[in-house]
PDB file of C-alpha atoms in Angstrom:
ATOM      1  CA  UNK P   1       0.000   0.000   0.000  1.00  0.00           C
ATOM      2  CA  UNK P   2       2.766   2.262   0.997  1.00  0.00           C
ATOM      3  CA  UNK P   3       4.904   2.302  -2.170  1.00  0.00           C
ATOM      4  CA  UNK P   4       1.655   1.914  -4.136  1.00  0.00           C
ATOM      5  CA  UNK P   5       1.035   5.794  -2.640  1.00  0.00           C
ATOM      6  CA  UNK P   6       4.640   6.590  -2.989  1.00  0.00           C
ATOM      7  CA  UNK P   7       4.131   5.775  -6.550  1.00  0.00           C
ATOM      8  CA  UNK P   8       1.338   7.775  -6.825  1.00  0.00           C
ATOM      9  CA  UNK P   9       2.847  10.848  -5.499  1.00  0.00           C
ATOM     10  CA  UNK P  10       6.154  10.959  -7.404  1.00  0.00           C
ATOM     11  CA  UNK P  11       3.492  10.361 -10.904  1.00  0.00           C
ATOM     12  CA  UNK P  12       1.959  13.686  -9.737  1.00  0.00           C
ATOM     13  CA  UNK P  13       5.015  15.168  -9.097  1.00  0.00           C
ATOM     14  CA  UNK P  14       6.438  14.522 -12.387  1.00  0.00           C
ATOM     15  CA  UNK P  15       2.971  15.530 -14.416  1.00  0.00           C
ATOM     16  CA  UNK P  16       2.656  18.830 -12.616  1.00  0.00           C
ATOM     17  CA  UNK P  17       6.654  19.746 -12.945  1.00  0.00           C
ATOM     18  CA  UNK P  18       5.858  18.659 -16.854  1.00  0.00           C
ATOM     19  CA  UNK P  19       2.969  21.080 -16.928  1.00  0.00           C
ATOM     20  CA  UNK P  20       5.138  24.352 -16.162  1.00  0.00           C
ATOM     21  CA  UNK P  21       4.553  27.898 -17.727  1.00  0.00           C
ATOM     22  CA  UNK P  22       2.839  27.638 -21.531  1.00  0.00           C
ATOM     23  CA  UNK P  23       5.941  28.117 -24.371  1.00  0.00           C
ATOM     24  CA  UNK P  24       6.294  31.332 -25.445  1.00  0.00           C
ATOM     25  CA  UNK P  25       4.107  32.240 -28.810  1.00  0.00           C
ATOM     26  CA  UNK P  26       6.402  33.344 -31.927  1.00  0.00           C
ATOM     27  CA  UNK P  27       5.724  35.234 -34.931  1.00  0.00           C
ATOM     28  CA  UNK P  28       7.330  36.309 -38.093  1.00  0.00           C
ATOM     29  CA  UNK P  29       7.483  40.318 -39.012  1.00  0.00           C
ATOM     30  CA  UNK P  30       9.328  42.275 -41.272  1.00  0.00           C
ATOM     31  CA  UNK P  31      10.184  45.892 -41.055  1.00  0.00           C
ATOM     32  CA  UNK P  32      12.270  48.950 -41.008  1.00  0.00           C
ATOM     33  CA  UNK P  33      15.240  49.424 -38.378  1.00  0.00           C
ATOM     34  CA  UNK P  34      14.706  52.874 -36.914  1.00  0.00           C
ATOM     35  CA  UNK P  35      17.217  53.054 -34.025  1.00  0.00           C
ATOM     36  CA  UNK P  36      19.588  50.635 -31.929  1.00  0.00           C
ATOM     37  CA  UNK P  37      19.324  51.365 -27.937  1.00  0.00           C
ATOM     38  CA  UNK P  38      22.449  49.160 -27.125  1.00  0.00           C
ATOM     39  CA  UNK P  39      22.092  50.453 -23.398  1.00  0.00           C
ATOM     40  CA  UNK P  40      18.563  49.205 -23.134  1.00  0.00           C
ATOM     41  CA  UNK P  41      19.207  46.081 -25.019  1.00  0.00           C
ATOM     42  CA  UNK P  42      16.241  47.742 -27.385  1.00  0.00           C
ATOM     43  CA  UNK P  43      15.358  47.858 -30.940  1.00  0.00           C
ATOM     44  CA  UNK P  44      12.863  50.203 -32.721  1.00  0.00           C
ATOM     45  CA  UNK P  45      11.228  48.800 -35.764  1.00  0.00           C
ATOM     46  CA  UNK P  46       8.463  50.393 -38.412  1.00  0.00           C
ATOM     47  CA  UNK P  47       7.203  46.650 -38.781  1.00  0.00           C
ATOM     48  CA  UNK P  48       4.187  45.693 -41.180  1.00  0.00           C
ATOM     49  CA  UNK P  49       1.326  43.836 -40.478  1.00  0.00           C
ATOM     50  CA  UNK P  50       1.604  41.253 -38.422  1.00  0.00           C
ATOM     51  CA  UNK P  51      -1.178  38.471 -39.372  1.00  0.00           C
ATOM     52  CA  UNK P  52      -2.964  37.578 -36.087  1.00  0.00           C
ATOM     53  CA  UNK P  53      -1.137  39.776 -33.771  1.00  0.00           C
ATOM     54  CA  UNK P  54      -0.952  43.589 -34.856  1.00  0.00           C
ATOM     55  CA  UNK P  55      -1.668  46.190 -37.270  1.00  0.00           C
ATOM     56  CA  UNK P  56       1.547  48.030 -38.754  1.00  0.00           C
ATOM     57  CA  UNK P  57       3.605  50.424 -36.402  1.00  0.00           C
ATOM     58  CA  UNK P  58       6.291  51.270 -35.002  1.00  0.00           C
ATOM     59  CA  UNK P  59       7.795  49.946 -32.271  1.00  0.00           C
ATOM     60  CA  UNK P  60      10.444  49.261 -28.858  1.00  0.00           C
ATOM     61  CA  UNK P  61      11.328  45.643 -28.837  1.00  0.00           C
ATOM     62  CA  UNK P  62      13.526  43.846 -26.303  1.00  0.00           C
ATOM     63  CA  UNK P  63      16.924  41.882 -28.175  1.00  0.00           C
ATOM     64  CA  UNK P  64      18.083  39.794 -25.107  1.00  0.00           C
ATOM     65  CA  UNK P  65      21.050  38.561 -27.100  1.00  0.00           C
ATOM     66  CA  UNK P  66      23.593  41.295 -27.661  1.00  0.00           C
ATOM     67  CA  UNK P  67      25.007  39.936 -30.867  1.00  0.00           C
ATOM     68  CA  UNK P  68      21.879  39.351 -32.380  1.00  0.00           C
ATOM     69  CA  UNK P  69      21.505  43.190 -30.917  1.00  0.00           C
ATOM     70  CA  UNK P  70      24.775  44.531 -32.738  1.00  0.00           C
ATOM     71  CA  UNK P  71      23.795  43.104 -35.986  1.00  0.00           C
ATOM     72  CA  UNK P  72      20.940  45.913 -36.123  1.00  0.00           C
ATOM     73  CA  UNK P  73      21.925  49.061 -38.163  1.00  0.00           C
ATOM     74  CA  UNK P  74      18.950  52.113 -38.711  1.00  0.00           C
ATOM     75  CA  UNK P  75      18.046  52.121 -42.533  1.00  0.00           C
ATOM     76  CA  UNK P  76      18.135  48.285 -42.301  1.00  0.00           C
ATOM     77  CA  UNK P  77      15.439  46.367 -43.833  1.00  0.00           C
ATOM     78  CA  UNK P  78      15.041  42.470 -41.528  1.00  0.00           C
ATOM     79  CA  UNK P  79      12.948  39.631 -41.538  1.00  0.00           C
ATOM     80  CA  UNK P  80      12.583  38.844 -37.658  1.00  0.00           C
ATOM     81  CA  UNK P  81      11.252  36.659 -35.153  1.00  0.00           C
ATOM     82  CA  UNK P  82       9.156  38.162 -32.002  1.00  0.00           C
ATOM     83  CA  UNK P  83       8.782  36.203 -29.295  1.00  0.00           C
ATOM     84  CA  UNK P  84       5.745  37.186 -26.903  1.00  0.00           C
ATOM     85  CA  UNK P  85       6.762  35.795 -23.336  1.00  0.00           C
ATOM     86  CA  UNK P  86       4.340  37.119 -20.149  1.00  0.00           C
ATOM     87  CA  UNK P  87       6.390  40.495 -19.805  1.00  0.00           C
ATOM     88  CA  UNK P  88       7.632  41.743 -23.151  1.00  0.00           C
ATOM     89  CA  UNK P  89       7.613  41.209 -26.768  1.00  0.00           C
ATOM     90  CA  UNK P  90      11.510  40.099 -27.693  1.00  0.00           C
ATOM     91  CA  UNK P  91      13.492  39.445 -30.915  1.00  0.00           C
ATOM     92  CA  UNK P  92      14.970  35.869 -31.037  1.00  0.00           C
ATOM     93  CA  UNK P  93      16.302  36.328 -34.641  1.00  0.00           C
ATOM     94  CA  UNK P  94      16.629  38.714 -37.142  1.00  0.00           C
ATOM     95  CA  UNK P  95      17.783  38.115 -41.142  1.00  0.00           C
ATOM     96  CA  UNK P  96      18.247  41.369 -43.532  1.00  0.00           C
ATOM     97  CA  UNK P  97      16.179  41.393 -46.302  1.00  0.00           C
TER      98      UNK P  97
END
């Protein structure tokens, strides 16, 4: 009975662990570098529509990796990857056109 319950437990354990915070959603935008903030790890982009997320604007994103970040130039025209997490919207890649 007892390792029948111990059994049990650690099968819960592992299914809620497994459960964790939902993945992060990702997109694909293109648009118009409009200015580097290296110290705030920021891009602005004019970015077109983005199907089933937002109209076309322009707009702060976060670039968490600072290559990725010093590959950005103003006048540059990307293809990039947003990634929506709980607290910002964030650049995981980003291509020239």
């Amino acid at each position: 009975m007892r390792q029948g319950l111990a059994c049990g437990v650690a099968a819960l354990a592992v299914a809620i662990a497994a459960c964790g915070p939902p993945a992060p959603r990702r997109y694909e935008a293109h648009g118009d570098v409009k200015a580097v903030l290296a110290a705030d790890r920021q891009v602005v982009i004019a970015h077109d529509d983005i199907p089933g997320l937002m109209p076309p604007m322009t707009m702060s994103f976060d670039v968490p990796d600072a290559a990725l970040l010093a590959k950005l130039v103003p006048g540059q025209r990307i293809h990039f990857l947003i990634e929506k997490t709980e607290r910002s919207w964030r650049i995981v890649e980003a291509e020239p056109e």
